mmCIF file of C-alpha atoms in Angstrom:
data_model
loop_
_atom_site.group_PDB
_atom_site.id
_atom_site.type_symbol
_atom_site.label_atom_id
_atom_site.label_comp_id
_atom_site.label_asym_id
_atom_site.label_seq_id
_atom_site.Cartn_x
_atom_site.Cartn_y
_atom_site.Cartn_z
ATOM 1 C CA MET O 1054 -1.264 9.684 5.308
ATOM 2 C CA SER O 1055 -1.971 11.283 1.781
ATOM 3 C CA ASP O 1056 -0.605 7.913 0.061
ATOM 4 C CA TYR O 1057 -2.356 5.881 1.656
ATOM 5 C CA PHE O 1058 -5.775 7.329 -0.241
ATOM 6 C CA THR O 1059 -4.451 7.735 -3.495
ATOM 7 C CA GLU O 1060 -2.660 3.913 -3.411
ATOM 8 C CA ILE O 1061 -6.453 2.467 -1.930
ATOM 9 C CA GLU O 1062 -8.068 4.972 -5.227
ATOM 10 C CA ALA O 1063 -5.742 3.908 -7.311
ATOM 11 C CA HIS O 1064 -6.203 0.269 -6.794
ATOM 12 C CA PHE O 1065 -10.063 -0.005 -6.334
ATOM 13 C CA ALA O 1066 -9.115 1.712 -10.134
ATOM 14 C CA ARG O 1067 -7.162 -0.743 -11.818
ATOM 15 C CA ARG O 1068 -8.908 -3.354 -10.811
ATOM 16 C CA ARG O 1069 -12.439 -2.034 -12.100
ATOM 17 C CA GLY O 1070 -9.685 -1.279 -15.333
ATOM 18 C CA THR O 1071 -11.485 1.484 -15.680
ATOM 19 C CA PRO O 1072 -10.568 5.869 -14.319
ATOM 20 C CA PHE O 1073 -12.490 6.655 -11.141
ATOM 21 C CA ILE O 1074 -13.518 8.864 -9.719
ATOM 22 C CA LEU O 1075 -13.947 7.584 -5.561
ATOM 23 C CA ASN O 1076 -17.895 9.801 -3.910
ATOM 24 C CA ALA O 1077 -17.195 10.916 -0.662
ATOM 25 C CA LYS O 1078 -18.754 8.159 1.618
ATOM 26 C CA ASP O 1079 -15.797 6.918 -0.366
ATOM 27 C CA TRP O 1080 -13.721 8.673 1.501
ATOM 28 C CA ALA O 1081 -15.310 8.580 4.351
ATOM 29 C CA LEU O 1082 -14.204 4.754 4.269
ATOM 30 C CA MET O 1083 -11.545 4.983 3.920
ATOM 31 C CA LYS O 1084 -10.562 7.748 6.300
ATOM 32 C CA SER O 1085 -12.412 5.133 8.902
ATOM 33 C CA TRP O 1086 -10.162 2.767 8.344
ATOM 34 C CA SER O 1087 -7.233 5.267 8.400
ATOM 35 C CA ASP O 1088 -7.806 6.987 11.650
ATOM 36 C CA ALA O 1089 -8.835 2.512 12.448
ATOM 37 C CA GLY O 1090 -5.532 1.756 11.854
ATOM 38 C CA VAL O 1091 -5.982 -0.882 9.715
ATOM 39 C CA PRO O 1092 -2.905 -1.111 7.481
ATOM 40 C CA LEU O 1093 -2.843 -0.444 3.532
ATOM 41 C CA PRO O 1094 -1.815 -3.537 1.883
ATOM 42 C CA VAL O 1095 -4.489 -4.963 5.129
ATOM 43 C CA VAL O 1096 -6.427 -2.571 2.591
ATOM 44 C CA ILE O 1097 -4.786 -3.600 -1.078
ATOM 45 C CA GLU O 1098 -5.698 -7.033 -0.393
ATOM 46 C CA ALA O 1099 -9.139 -6.952 1.192
ATOM 47 C CA ILE O 1100 -9.660 -5.623 -2.329
ATOM 48 C CA ASP O 1101 -8.462 -7.734 -3.950
ATOM 49 C CA SER O 1102 -9.756 -10.849 -3.200
ATOM 50 C CA VAL O 1103 -13.711 -9.061 -3.932
ATOM 51 C CA PHE O 1104 -12.414 -8.554 -7.169
ATOM 52 C CA ASP O 1105 -11.080 -12.554 -7.641
ATOM 53 C CA LYS O 1106 -14.633 -13.850 -5.882
ATOM 54 C CA ASN O 1107 -16.204 -11.618 -8.475
ATOM 55 C CA GLU O 1108 -14.353 -12.691 -11.213
ATOM 56 C CA ALA O 1109 -14.865 -16.133 -10.897
ATOM 57 C CA ALA O 1110 -18.246 -16.088 -9.687
ATOM 58 C CA ALA O 1111 -20.837 -17.007 -12.530
ATOM 59 C CA ARG O 1112 -22.424 -13.962 -12.815
ATOM 60 C CA LYS O 1113 -20.271 -11.084 -11.644
ATOM 61 C CA ARG O 1114 -21.330 -7.596 -10.742
ATOM 62 C CA ALA O 1115 -20.428 -3.953 -11.783
ATOM 63 C CA ILE O 1116 -18.598 -3.486 -7.640
ATOM 64 C CA ASN O 1117 -19.587 -0.023 -8.408
ATOM 65 C CA SER O 1118 -17.866 1.548 -5.343
ATOM 66 C CA LEU O 1119 -15.288 0.784 -2.462
ATOM 67 C CA SER O 1120 -18.505 0.185 0.286
ATOM 68 C CA TYR O 1121 -18.227 -3.008 -1.899
ATOM 69 C CA CYS O 1122 -15.075 -4.338 -0.317
ATOM 70 C CA LYS O 1123 -15.879 -2.693 3.204
ATOM 71 C CA HIS O 1124 -16.890 -6.609 4.444
ATOM 72 C CA ALA O 1125 -13.218 -7.938 3.423
ATOM 73 C CA VAL O 1126 -11.606 -5.409 5.047
ATOM 74 C CA THR O 1127 -13.335 -5.936 8.674
ATOM 75 C CA GLU O 1128 -13.116 -8.869 8.802
ATOM 76 C CA LEU O 1129 -9.288 -9.788 6.842
ATOM 77 C CA TRP O 1130 -8.035 -6.855 9.660
ATOM 78 C CA SER O 1131 -9.814 -8.634 12.340
ATOM 79 C CA GLU O 1132 -7.880 -12.471 11.608
ATOM 80 C CA ARG O 1133 -4.648 -9.994 10.729
ATOM 81 C CA ARG O 1134 -5.229 -7.689 13.892
ATOM 82 C CA GLU O 1135 -5.798 -11.361 16.689
ATOM 83 C CA LEU O 1136 -1.640 -13.089 14.194
ATOM 84 C CA HIS O 1137 -0.503 -9.094 15.498
ATOM 85 C CA ALA O 1138 -2.041 -8.651 18.856
ATOM 86 C CA GLY O 1139 0.548 -6.395 19.783
ATOM 87 C CA ALA O 1140 -0.995 -3.444 17.796
ATOM 88 C CA THR O 1141 -0.890 -1.076 20.004
ATOM 89 C CA ASP O 1142 1.477 0.540 22.098
ATOM 90 C CA ALA O 1143 2.179 -2.931 24.525
ATOM 91 C CA ALA O 1144 4.775 -5.150 23.148
ATOM 92 C CA PRO O 1145 3.520 -8.013 21.478
ATOM 93 C CA GLU O 1146 2.899 -11.138 21.899
ATOM 94 C CA GLU O 1147 5.536 -12.622 19.960
ATOM 95 C CA SER O 1148 8.352 -9.925 18.521
ATOM 96 C CA PRO O 1149 7.949 -8.180 15.046
ATOM 97 C CA ALA O 1150 12.145 -8.957 14.970
ATOM 98 C CA PRO O 1151 11.165 -11.625 12.196
ATOM 99 C CA LEU O 1152 9.405 -10.533 10.311
ATOM 100 C CA LEU O 1153 11.621 -6.957 9.575
ATOM 101 C CA ALA O 1154 14.092 -9.442 9.690
ATOM 102 C CA ALA O 1155 12.531 -11.145 6.431
ATOM 103 C CA LEU O 1156 11.367 -7.821 5.050
ATOM 104 C CA ALA O 1157 15.343 -6.414 5.361
ATOM 105 C CA ALA O 1158 16.724 -9.569 4.055
ATOM 106 C CA GLU O 1159 13.891 -8.913 0.860
ATOM 107 C CA LEU O 1160 16.069 -5.749 0.502
ATOM 108 C CA GLU O 1161 19.696 -6.877 0.866
ATOM 109 C CA GLY O 1162 18.220 -9.757 -1.663
ATOM 110 C CA SER O 1163 17.811 -6.423 -4.157
ATOM 111 C CA GLU O 1164 20.501 -6.098 -7.262
ATOM 112 C CA HIS O 1165 19.835 -2.580 -6.890
ATOM 113 C CA GLU O 1166 22.393 -1.189 -4.387
ATOM 114 C CA ILE O 1167 20.029 2.260 -3.382
ATOM 115 C CA VAL O 1168 16.816 -0.938 -1.778
ATOM 116 C CA ARG O 1169 20.355 -2.601 -0.626
ATOM 117 C CA ALA O 1170 21.059 -0.705 1.583
ATOM 118 C CA PHE O 1171 17.088 0.309 3.513
ATOM 119 C CA GLY O 1172 17.953 -3.742 4.764
ATOM 120 C CA ALA O 1173 20.513 -2.410 7.312
ATOM 121 C CA ARG O 1174 18.215 0.557 7.979
ATOM 122 C CA VAL O 1175 14.895 -1.877 8.674
ATOM 123 C CA ARG O 1176 17.169 -4.068 10.759
ATOM 124 C CA GLU O 1177 17.626 -1.260 13.109
ATOM 125 C CA LEU O 1178 13.640 -1.186 14.504
ATOM 126 C CA GLU O 1179 14.677 -4.703 15.894
ATOM 127 C CA ARG O 1180 15.065 -3.458 19.173
ATOM 128 C CA GLU O 1181 11.787 -1.188 18.803
ATOM 129 C CA GLN O 1182 8.935 -3.777 20.069
ATOM 130 C CA SER O 1183 5.947 -1.236 19.135
ATOM 131 C CA VAL O 1184 3.615 -2.143 15.875
ATOM 132 C CA PRO O 1185 2.062 1.053 15.609
ATOM 133 C CA ARG O 1186 5.878 3.252 15.842
ATOM 134 C CA ILE O 1187 7.295 0.808 13.671
ATOM 135 C CA GLU O 1188 4.970 1.216 11.696
ATOM 136 C CA GLU O 1189 5.111 4.602 11.615
ATOM 137 C CA ARG O 1190 8.630 4.125 10.973
ATOM 138 C CA LEU O 1191 7.969 1.442 7.933
ATOM 139 C CA ILE O 1192 6.026 4.397 6.334
ATOM 140 C CA ALA O 1193 8.926 6.852 5.994
ATOM 141 C CA LEU O 1194 11.119 4.437 5.827
ATOM 142 C CA GLU O 1195 9.093 4.375 2.050
ATOM 143 C CA GLN O 1196 8.696 7.345 1.810
ATOM 144 C CA GLU O 1197 12.156 7.432 1.816
ATOM 145 C CA LEU O 1198 13.070 4.287 -0.419
ATOM 146 C CA PHE O 1199 10.719 5.639 -3.079
ATOM 147 C CA ASP O 1200 12.279 9.647 -3.662
ATOM 148 C CA ALA O 1201 16.478 7.736 -3.389
ATOM 149 C CA LEU O 1202 14.868 6.067 -6.543
ATOM 150 C CA LEU O 1203 13.419 8.460 -7.938
ATOM 151 C CA ALA O 1204 15.927 10.820 -8.081
ATOM 152 C CA ALA O 1205 18.729 8.015 -8.418
ATOM 153 C CA GLY O 1206 16.805 7.028 -11.513
ATOM 154 C CA ASP O 1207 15.054 8.877 -14.424
ATOM 155 C CA ALA O 1208 11.898 9.456 -12.664
ATOM 156 C CA ASP O 1209 11.049 12.116 -15.930
ATOM 157 C CA ALA O 1210 10.477 9.640 -18.112
ATOM 158 C CA LEU O 1211 8.164 7.529 -15.072
ATOM 159 C CA ARG O 1212 6.061 10.575 -15.024
ATOM 160 C CA GLU O 1213 6.099 10.604 -17.977
ATOM 161 C CA GLU O 1214 4.688 6.776 -18.861
ATOM 162 C CA VAL O 1215 2.130 7.126 -15.882
ATOM 163 C CA ARG O 1216 0.407 10.516 -17.963
ATOM 164 C CA ARG O 1217 0.397 8.193 -20.395
ATOM 165 C CA ALA O 1218 -0.867 4.994 -18.531
ATOM 166 C CA ILE O 1219 -4.133 7.676 -17.844
ATOM 167 C CA GLY O 1220 -3.907 8.650 -21.019
ATOM 168 C CA GLY O 1221 -7.418 11.871 -21.635
ATOM 169 C CA ALA O 1222 -9.990 10.343 -17.986
ATOM 170 C CA LYS O 1223 -11.757 13.643 -17.667
ATOM 171 C CA LEU O 1224 -10.257 14.011 -13.849
ATOM 172 C CA ASP O 1225 -9.913 17.278 -11.578
ATOM 173 C CA GLU O 1226 -6.666 18.589 -11.824
ATOM 174 C CA LYS O 1227 -6.076 17.486 -7.769
ATOM 175 C CA THR O 1228 -7.610 14.000 -8.321
ATOM 176 C CA ARG O 1229 -5.556 13.414 -12.020
ATOM 177 C CA ALA O 1230 -2.789 14.855 -9.299
ATOM 178 C CA ARG O 1231 -3.373 11.887 -6.197
ATOM 179 C CA THR O 1232 -4.049 9.413 -9.002
ATOM 180 C CA GLU O 1233 -0.526 9.801 -10.707
ATOM 181 C CA GLU O 1234 1.148 9.851 -7.720
ATOM 182 C CA ALA O 1235 0.392 6.528 -6.911
ATOM 183 C CA HIS O 1236 0.204 4.812 -10.817
ATOM 184 C CA LEU O 1237 4.099 6.664 -9.434
ATOM 185 C CA ARG O 1238 4.743 4.405 -6.824
ATOM 186 C CA ARG O 1239 3.588 1.698 -8.183
ATOM 187 C CA ALA O 1240 5.611 1.935 -11.381
ATOM 188 C CA VAL O 1241 8.946 2.364 -8.654
ATOM 189 C CA ARG O 1242 8.267 -0.805 -6.911
ATOM 190 C CA GLU O 1243 7.446 -2.965 -9.812
ATOM 191 C CA GLN O 1244 10.809 -1.285 -11.743
ATOM 192 C CA TYR O 1245 13.408 -2.783 -8.629
ATOM 193 C CA ALA O 1246 10.919 -5.546 -7.333
ATOM 194 C CA LEU O 1247 10.372 -3.931 -4.096
ATOM 195 C CA PRO O 1248 8.184 -5.736 -0.789
ATOM 196 C CA ARG O 1249 5.777 -3.026 0.331
ATOM 197 C CA LEU O 1250 7.276 -2.182 4.459
ATOM 198 C CA THR O 1251 4.978 -3.436 6.710
ATOM 199 C CA LEU O 1252 4.946 -5.913 9.465
ATOM 200 C CA PHE O 1253 0.916 -6.908 8.346
ATOM 201 C CA ARG O 1254 1.756 -8.512 5.256
#
């Protein structure tokens, strides 16, 4: 789940517009979302909604903690859980197959052969009825896809581009590594126009 934390951290920093190191309270909050099974796309969407509303407000406030997004994440996840009533090991009220088919079609419509090949891998999950198990497989498939694209492309150039983007921000080695990895994943996603491999979209 390390990608879960690094992507949230990097996305929050990007929306703030400055390099940002989350504090212990923020990390505990992320862990609580992870433990509760809140999907990454739900957290990202909630963070965006908080910043979007703040930017549209007449009087803007400084959002300097992930805690500002706690309520938005809770509300959005509550809505999505109702839509995906099968977020347990029991079979969902509505089959996830149509969602998987739509996701597979997006991959198969890519101009990149490697991406298209993963469409069939996603379609194989249509026989599965457990949403949590599908999500686990999608997370693993997404990592495989990123690795395959990096291996086939110019990974060194992308990494250098990411390092330049982060610049001389004062980050400790561990935080810098996490931030670089999250930025790298985002760069790959944007370069290949990849959808997030999740049912919660």
